Coordinates of C-alpha atoms and ligand atoms in Angstrom, one line a residue:
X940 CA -19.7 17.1 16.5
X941 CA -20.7 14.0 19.2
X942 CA -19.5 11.0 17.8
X943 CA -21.6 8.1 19.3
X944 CA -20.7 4.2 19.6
X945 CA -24.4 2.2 19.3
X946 CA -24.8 -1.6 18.5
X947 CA -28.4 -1.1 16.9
X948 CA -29.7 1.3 14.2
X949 CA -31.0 4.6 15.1
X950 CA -33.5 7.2 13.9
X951 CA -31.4 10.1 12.7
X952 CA -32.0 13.5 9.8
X953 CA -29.7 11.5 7.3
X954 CA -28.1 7.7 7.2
X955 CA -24.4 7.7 5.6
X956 CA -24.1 5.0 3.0
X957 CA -20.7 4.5 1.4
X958 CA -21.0 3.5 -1.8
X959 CA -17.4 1.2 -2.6
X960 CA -16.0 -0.2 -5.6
X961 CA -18.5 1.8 -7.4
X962 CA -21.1 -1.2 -6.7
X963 CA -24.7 0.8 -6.4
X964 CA -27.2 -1.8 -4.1
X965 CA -30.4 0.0 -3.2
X966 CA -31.9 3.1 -5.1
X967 CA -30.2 2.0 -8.6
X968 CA -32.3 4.0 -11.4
X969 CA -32.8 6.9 -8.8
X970 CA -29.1 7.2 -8.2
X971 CA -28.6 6.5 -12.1
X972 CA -30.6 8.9 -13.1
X973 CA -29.1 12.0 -10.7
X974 CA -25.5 10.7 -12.4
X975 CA -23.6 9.4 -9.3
X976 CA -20.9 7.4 -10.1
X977 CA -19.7 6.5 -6.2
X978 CA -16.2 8.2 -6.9
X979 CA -14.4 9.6 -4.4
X980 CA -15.3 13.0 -3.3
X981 CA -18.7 12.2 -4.9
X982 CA -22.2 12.3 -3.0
X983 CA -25.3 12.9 -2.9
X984 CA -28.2 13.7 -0.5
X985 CA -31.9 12.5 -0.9
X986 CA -33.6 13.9 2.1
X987 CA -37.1 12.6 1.3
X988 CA -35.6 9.1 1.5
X989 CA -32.8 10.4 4.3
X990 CA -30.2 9.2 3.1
X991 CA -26.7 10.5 1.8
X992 CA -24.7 8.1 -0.3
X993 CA -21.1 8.8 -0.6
X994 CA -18.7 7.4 -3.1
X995 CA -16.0 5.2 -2.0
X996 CA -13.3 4.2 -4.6
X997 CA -11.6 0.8 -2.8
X998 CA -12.7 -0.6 0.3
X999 CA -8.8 0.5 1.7
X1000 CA -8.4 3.0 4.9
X1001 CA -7.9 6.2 2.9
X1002 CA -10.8 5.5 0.7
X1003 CA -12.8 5.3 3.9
X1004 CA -11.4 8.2 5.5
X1005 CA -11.6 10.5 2.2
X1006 CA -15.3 9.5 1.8
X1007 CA -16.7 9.8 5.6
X1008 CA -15.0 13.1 5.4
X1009 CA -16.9 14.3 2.4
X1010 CA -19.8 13.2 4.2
X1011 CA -19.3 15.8 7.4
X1012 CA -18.7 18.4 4.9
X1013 CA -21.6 17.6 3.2
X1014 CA -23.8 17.4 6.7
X1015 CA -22.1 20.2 8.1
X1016 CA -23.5 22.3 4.7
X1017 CA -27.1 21.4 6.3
X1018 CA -28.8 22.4 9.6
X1019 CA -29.4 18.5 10.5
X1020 CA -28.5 17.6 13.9
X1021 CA -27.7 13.6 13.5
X1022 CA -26.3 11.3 11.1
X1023 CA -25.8 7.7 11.5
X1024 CA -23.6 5.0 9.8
X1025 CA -23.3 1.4 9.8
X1026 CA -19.7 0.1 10.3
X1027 CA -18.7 -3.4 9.9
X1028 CA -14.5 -3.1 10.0
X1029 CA -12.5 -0.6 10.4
X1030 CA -14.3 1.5 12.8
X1031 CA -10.9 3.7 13.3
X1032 CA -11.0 5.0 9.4
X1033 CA -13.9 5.6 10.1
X1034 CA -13.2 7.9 13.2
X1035 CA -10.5 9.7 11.1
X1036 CA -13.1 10.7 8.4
X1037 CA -15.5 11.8 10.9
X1038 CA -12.8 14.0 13.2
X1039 CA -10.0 15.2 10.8
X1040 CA -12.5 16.2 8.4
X1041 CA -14.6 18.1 10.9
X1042 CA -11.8 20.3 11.5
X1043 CA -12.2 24.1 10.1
X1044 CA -9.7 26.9 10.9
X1045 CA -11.9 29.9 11.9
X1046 CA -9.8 31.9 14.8
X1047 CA -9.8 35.0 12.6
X1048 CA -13.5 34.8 11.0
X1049 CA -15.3 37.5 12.3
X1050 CA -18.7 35.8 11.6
X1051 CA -19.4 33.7 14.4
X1052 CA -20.3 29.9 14.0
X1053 CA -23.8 29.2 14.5
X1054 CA -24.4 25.7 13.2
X1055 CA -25.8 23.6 15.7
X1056 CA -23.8 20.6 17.1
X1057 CA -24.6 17.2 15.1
X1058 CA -24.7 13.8 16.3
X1059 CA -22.9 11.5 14.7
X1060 CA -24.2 7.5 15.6
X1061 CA -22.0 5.0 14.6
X1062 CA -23.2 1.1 14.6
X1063 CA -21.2 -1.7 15.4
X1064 CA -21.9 -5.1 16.2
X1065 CA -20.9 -5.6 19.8
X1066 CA -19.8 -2.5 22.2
X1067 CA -16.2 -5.0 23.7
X1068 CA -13.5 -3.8 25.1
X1069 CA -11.5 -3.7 21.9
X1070 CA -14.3 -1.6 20.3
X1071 CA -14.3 0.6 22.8
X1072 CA -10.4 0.9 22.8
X1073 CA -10.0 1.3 18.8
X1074 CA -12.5 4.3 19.5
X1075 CA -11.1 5.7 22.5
X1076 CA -7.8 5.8 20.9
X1077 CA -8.7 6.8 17.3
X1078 CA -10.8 10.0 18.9
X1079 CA -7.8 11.1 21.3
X1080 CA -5.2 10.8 18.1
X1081 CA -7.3 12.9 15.9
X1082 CA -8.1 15.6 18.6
X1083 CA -4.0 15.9 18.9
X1084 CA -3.7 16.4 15.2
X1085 CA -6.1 19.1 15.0
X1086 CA -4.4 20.7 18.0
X1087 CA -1.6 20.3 15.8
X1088 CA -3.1 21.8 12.9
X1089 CA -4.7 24.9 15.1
X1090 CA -1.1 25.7 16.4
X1091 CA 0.1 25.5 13.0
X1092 CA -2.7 28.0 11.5
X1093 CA -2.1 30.1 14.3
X1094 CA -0.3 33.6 12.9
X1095 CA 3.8 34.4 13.8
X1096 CA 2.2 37.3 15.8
X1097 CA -0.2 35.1 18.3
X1098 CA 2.2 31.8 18.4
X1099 CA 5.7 32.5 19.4
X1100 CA 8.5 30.9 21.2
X1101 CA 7.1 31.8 24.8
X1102 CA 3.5 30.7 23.2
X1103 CA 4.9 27.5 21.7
X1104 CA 6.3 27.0 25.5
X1105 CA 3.2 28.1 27.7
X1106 CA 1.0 25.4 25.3
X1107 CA 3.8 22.9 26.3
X1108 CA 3.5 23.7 29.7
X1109 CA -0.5 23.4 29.6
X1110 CA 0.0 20.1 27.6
X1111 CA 2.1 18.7 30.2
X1112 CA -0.8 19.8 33.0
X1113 CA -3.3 18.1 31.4
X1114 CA -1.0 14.7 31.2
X1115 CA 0.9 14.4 33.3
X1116 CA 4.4 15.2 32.0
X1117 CA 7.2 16.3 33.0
X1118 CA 8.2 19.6 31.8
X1119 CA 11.0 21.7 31.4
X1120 CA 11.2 25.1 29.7
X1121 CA 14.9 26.6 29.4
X1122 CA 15.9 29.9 28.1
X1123 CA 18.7 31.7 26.5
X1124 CA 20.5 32.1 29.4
X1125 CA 20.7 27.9 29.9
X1126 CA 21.9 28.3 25.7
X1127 CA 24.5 30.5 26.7
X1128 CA 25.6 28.3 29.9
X1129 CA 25.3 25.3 27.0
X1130 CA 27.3 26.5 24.3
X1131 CA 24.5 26.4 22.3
X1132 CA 25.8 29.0 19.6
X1133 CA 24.1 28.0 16.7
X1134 CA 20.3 27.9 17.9
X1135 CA 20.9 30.9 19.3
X1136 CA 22.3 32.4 16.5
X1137 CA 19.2 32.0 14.5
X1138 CA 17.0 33.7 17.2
X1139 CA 19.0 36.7 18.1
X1140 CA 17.0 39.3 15.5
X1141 CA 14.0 38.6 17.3
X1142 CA 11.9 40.1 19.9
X1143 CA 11.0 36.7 21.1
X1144 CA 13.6 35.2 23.3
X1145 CA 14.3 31.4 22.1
X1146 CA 13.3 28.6 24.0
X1147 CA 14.4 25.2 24.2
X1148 CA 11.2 23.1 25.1
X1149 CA 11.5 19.5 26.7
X1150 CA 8.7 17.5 27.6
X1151 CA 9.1 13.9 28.5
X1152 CA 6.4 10.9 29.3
X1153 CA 6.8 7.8 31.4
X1154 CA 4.4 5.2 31.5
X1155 CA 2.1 5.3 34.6
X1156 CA 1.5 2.5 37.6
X1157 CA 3.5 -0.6 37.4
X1158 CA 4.3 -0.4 33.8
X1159 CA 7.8 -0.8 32.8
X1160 CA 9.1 1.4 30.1
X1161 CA 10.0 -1.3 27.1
X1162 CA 12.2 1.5 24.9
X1163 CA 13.0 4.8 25.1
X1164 CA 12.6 7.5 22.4
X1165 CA 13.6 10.8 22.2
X1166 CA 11.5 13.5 19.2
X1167 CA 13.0 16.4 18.5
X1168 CA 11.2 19.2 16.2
X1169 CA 12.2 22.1 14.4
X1170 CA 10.0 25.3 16.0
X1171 CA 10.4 27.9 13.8
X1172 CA 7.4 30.0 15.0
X1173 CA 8.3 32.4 11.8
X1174 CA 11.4 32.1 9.2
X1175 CA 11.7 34.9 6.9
X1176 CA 15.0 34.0 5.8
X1177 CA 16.8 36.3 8.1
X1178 CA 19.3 38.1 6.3
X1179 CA 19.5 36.2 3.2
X1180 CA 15.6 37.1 3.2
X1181 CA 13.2 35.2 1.7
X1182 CA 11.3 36.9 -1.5
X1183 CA 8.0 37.7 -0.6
X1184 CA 6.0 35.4 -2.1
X1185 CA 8.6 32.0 -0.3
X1186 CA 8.0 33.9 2.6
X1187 CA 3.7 33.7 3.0
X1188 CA 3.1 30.6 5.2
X1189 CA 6.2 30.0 6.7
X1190 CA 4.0 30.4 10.7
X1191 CA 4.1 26.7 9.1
X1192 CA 8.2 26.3 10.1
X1193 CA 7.1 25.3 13.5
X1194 CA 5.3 22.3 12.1
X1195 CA 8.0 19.9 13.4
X1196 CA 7.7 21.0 16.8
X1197 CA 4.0 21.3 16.8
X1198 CA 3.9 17.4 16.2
X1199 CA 6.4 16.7 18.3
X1200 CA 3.9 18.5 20.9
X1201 CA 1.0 16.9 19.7
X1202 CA 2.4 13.2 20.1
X1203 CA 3.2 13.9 23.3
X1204 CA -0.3 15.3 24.0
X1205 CA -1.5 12.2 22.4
X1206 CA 0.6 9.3 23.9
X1207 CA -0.8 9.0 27.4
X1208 CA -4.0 8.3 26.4
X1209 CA -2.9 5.7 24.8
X1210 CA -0.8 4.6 27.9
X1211 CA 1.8 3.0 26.1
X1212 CA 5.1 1.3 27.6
X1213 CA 7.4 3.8 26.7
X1214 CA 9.3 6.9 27.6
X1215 CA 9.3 9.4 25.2
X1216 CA 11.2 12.9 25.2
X1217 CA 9.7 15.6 23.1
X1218 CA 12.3 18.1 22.4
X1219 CA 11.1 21.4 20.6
X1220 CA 13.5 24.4 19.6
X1221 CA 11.2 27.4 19.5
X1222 CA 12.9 29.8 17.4
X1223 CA 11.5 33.2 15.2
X1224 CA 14.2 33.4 12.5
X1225 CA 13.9 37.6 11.6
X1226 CA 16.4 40.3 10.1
X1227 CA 17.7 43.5 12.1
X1228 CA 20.6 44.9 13.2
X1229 CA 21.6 42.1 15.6
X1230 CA 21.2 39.1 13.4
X1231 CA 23.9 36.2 12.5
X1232 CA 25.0 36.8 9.2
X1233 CA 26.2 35.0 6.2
X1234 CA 30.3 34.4 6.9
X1235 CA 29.4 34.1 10.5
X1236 CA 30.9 31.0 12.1
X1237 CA 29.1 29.2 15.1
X1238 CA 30.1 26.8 17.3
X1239 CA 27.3 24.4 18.4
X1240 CA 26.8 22.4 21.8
X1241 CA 29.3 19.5 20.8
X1242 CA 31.7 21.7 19.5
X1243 CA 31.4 21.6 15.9
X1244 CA 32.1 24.6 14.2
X1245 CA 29.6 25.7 11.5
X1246 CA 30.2 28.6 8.8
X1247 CA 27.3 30.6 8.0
X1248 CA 26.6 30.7 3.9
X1249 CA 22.7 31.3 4.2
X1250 CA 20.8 32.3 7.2
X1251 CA 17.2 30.9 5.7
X1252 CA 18.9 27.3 6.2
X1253 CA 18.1 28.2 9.5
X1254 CA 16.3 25.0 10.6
X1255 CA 19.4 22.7 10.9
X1256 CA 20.9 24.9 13.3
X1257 CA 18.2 24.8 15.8
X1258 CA 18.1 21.0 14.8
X1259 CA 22.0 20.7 15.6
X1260 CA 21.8 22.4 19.0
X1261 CA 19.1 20.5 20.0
X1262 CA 20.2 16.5 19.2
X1263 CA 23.4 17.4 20.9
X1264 CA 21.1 18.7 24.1
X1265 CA 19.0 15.5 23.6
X1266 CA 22.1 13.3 23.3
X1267 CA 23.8 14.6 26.4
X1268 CA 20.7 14.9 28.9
X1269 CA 19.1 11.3 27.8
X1270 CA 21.2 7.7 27.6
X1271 CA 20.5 4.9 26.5
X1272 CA 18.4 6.1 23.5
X1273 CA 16.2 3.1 21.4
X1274 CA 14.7 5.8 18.7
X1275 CA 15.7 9.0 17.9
X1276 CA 13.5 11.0 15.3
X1277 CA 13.6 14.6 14.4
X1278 CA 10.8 16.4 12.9
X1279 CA 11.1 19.3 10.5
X1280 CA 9.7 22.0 8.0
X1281 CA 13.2 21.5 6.7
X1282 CA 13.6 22.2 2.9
X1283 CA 11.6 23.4 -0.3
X1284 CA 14.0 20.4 -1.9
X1285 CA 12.5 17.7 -0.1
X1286 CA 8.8 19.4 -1.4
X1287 CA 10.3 19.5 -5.1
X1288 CA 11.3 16.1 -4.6
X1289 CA 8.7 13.9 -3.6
X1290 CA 5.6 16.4 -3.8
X1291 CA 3.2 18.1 -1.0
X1292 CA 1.9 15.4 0.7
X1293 CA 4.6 13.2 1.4
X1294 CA 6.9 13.2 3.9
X1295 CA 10.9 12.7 2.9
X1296 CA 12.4 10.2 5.6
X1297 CA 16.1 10.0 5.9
X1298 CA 18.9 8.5 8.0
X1299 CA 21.3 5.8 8.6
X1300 CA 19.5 2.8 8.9
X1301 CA 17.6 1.5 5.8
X1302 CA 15.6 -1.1 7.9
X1303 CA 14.2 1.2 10.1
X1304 CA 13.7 4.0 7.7
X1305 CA 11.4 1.3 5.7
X1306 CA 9.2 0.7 8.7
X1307 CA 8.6 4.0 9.7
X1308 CA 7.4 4.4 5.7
X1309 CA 5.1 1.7 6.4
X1310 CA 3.8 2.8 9.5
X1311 CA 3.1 6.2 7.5
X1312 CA 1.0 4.2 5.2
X1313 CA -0.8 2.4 8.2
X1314 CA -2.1 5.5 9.5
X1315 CA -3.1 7.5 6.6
X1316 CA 0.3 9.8 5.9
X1317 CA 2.5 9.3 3.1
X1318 CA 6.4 9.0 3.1
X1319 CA 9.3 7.9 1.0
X1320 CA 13.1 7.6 1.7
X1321 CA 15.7 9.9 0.8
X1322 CA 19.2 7.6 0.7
X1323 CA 22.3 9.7 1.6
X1324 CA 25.4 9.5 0.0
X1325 CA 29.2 9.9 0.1
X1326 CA 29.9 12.3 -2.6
X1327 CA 26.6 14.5 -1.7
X1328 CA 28.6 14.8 2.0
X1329 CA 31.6 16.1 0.6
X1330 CA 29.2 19.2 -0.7
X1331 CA 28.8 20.2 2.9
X1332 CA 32.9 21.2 3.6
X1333 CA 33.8 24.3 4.2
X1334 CA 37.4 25.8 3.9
X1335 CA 37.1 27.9 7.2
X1336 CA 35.2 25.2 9.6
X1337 CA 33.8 22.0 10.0
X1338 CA 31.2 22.1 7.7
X1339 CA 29.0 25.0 6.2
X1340 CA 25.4 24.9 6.9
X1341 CA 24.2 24.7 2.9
X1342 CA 25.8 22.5 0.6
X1343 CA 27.5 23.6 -2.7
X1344 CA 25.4 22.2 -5.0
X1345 CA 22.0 23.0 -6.0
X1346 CA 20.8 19.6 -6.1
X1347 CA 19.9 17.0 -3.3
X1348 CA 18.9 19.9 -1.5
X1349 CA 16.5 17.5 1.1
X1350 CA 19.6 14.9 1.5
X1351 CA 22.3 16.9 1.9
X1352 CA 20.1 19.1 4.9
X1353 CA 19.6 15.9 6.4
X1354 CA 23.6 14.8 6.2
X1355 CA 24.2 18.0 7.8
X1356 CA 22.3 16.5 10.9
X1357 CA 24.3 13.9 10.7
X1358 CA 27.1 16.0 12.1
X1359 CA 25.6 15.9 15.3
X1360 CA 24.2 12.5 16.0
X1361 CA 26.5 10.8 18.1
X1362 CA 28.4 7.4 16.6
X1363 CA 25.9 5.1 19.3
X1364 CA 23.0 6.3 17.9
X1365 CA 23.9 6.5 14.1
X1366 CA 21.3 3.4 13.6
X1367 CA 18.9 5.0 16.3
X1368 CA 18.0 8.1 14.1
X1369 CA 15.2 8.6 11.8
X1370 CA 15.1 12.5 10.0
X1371 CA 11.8 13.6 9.0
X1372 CA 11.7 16.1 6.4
X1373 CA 7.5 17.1 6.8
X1374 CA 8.4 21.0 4.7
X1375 CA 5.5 19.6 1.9
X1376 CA 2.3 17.9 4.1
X1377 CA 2.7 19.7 7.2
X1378 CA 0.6 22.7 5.7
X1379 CA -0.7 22.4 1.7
X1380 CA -2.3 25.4 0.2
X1381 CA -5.7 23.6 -0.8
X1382 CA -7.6 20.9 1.2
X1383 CA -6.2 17.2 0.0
X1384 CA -8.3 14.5 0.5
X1385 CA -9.7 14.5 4.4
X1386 CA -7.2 17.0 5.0
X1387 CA -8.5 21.0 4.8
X1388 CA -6.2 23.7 3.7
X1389 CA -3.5 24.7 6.1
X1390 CA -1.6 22.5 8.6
X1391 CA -2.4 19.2 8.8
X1392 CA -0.8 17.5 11.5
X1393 CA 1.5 15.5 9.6
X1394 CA 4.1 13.6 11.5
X1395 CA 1.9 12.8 14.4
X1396 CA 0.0 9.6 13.4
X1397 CA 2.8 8.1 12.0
X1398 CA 4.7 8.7 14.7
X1399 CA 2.1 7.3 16.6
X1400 CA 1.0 4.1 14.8
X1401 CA 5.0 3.4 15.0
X1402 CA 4.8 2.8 18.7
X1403 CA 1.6 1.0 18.5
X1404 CA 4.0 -1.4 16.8
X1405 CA 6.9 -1.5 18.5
Ligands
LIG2587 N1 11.6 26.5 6.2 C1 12.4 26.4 5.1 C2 12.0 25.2 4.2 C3 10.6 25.2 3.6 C4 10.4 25.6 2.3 C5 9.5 24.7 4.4 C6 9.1 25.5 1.8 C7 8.2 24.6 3.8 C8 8.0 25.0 2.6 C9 13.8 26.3 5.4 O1 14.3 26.9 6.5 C10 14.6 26.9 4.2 O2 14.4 28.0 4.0 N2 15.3 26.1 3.5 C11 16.1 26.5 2.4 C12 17.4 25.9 2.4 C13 18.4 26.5 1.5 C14 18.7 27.9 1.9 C15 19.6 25.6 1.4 C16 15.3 26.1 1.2 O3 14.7 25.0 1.2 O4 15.3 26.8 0.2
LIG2588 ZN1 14.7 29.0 6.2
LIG2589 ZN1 12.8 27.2 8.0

């Protein structure tokens, strides 16, 4: 699909008309008649009269978004070659309608696709320089979220840790990045006993990914942030295995890392003034003869001691290793957020599409919640608590890596992180539980089924606003 910016109306197979607030202008009885309401979700196509009405619920961003996506699906469902829409606000909703609901998974279809590539014409009323950038920027940010969600997709068996790094590597080619992949033997030198813990059943070798940005030419970095994501490439559990039917979809565990990848991917082309670190423990969490055990005790980077009580909370473990590496290898922080597939609590807790944002300071947790809404995700807060950190002791170390209770499950995962973010950076850290949107069994919306992408726009309409 060609998406197209023109400032006058052109001859195309179908014309896309959004029909909002359920307000039917043109074709009235006709439209009556066939029963369209103009919900959302809802359309219908009268190719005598070329013209595909869509319904629109509100005139808000997701409405927009849900509807232009139903319209691809509907165009891609024909053999028409070019669509055309007229925009008057909004133009980048309208982008994310067009591009995220393109997407489609099909690595492992055997059928080949032959649909032929559509044109997609989009009419504004002047071409300026602001137009052009909303576009610009709108197109590169979707193409990194469905990067995101084809890494995601990708099977245990075609994207492990030395994948997850060689992407990383061809990322930071294509960028400009710096990039810097370090094995087990720097986790060893490190102290870095409880990521590499986690991956020692594997036949992948563990990798700790580190990516950073810096703003080209003559402009300054403003701030400095530092993501860090969670890159379980496969967690069966390990030895406190996960029952069969917990265990299908968890290729999704990476998810946190995979958006930490594909902001990174995404940021220079929007050439912001800011460094940014992206940090990614790439980890396969498996069973065998050589894997950390329940009753183990580790010691992570900063010395902590940890005592093993389930090997599927996996997650944190990486997690802890890899805020103490970003801690000691960057100063000066401004922001540092963590991604992660982290717990089933946080997906019982606030439901599959929204992601569960945690951490110290309640002012900065409410603005990354609003730039969530801004860009089309969803997120609430999860407060901590004092008597939900007293769950975490353990009699043996200094702290176990599951709590003992059964409830909080999301909270007390994130107070475990805690643990390692340094007393500095306290009000700095932002943890993003993403276990329920970054991959949902059926398509949602503009979203398909599968991975999609979540953490990345909000992430990156956060430092539009900074
Ligand atoms: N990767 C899972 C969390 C998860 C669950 C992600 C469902 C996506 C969907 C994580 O490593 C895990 O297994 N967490 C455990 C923690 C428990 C042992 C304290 C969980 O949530 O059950
Ligand atoms: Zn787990
Ligand atoms: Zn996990």
């Amino acid at each position: 699909m060609n998406l197209n910016l023109t400032t006058k109306k052109i001859d195309t197979n179908v014309e896309i008309v959004l029909v909002k607030n359920k307000k039917i202008k043109e074709n009235k009885e006709m439209l009556k008649s066939l029963n369209f309401k103009g919900a959302d979700e809802e359309c219908i196509l009268l190719p005598e009269l070329k013209k595909l009405y869509v319904g629109c619920e509100n005139d808000d961003h997701d409405s927009i978004r849900i509807a232009v996506a139903t319209a691809v699906k509907k165009i891609n469902s024909t053999n028409f070659t070019s669509a055309y829409i007229k925009v008057k606000s909004n133009l980048s909703s309208y982008v994310d309608g067009f591009e995220l609901g393109n997407y489609t998974f099909t690595k492992y279809k055997s059928a080949k696709d032959e649909s032929v590539e559509k044109n997609i014409y989009i009419e504004v009323s002047k071409i300026d320089k602001n137009t052009q950038k909303e576009f610009e920027e709108s197109v590169a940010i979707c193409n990194s979220v469905n990067m995101v969600r084809d890494f995601v997709n990708t099977t245990p068996e075609d994207f492990y840790p030395t994948i997850m790094a060689q992407n990383a590597v061809n990322i930071a080619k294509e960028n400009n990045l710096e990039c810097k992949i370090l094995d087990e033997d720097y986790l060893v030198e490190n102290n870095m006993g409880s990521m590499l813990a986690v991956g020692r059943a594997s036949r992948h070798r563990s990798k700790l990914i580190h990516l950073t940005y810096k703003p080209s030419g003559k402009v300054k970095a403003k701030k400095k942030m530092v993501l860090v994501g969670k890159g379980l490439t496969y967690d069966s559990g390990g030895l406190s295995l996960k029952p069969g039917d917990y265990m299908v979809n968890m290729k999704s565990d990476k998810g946190g890392g995979c958006a930490v990848l594909g902001i990174l991917n995404a940021i220079s082309a929007l050439n912001l003034p800011i460094e940014v670190h992206g940090i990614v423990g790439a980890v396969e969490n498996m069973i065998g003869g050589d894997a950390y055990k329940p009753d183990d005790v580790l010691t992570a980077r900063n010395g902590k001691t940890i005592e093993v009580k389930n090997t599927d909370a996996e997650g944190r473990l990486v997690l802890a290793d890899c805020l103490c590496y970003a801690q000691d290898e960057i100063k000066d922080i401004d922001y540092i957020f963590d991604y992660a597939t982290l717990t089933g609590a946080c997906v019982v807790g606030v439901g599959q599409y929204t992601n569960g944002i945690m951490g110290n300071n309640t002012k900065l947790q409410n603005e990354i919640v609003q730039s969530a809404l801004n860009s089309g995700e969803l997120a609430a807060t999860l407060p901590f608590n004092r008597y939900l950190k007293k769950t975490l002791k353990s009699e043996i170390a200094d702290m176990s890596n599951i709590a003992s209770t059964r409830y909080g499950g999301a909270i007390t995962a994130g107070m475990f992180l805690d643990n390692f973010i340094e007393e500095e950076n306290k009000d700095k850290w932002i943890h993003l539980d993403i276990a329920g949107p970054a991959f949902v069994e059926s398509a949602w919306g503009y979203n398909p089924a599968g991975a999609s992408g979540a953490g990345v726009r909000l992430t990156l309409e956060f430092m539009k606003s900074l």
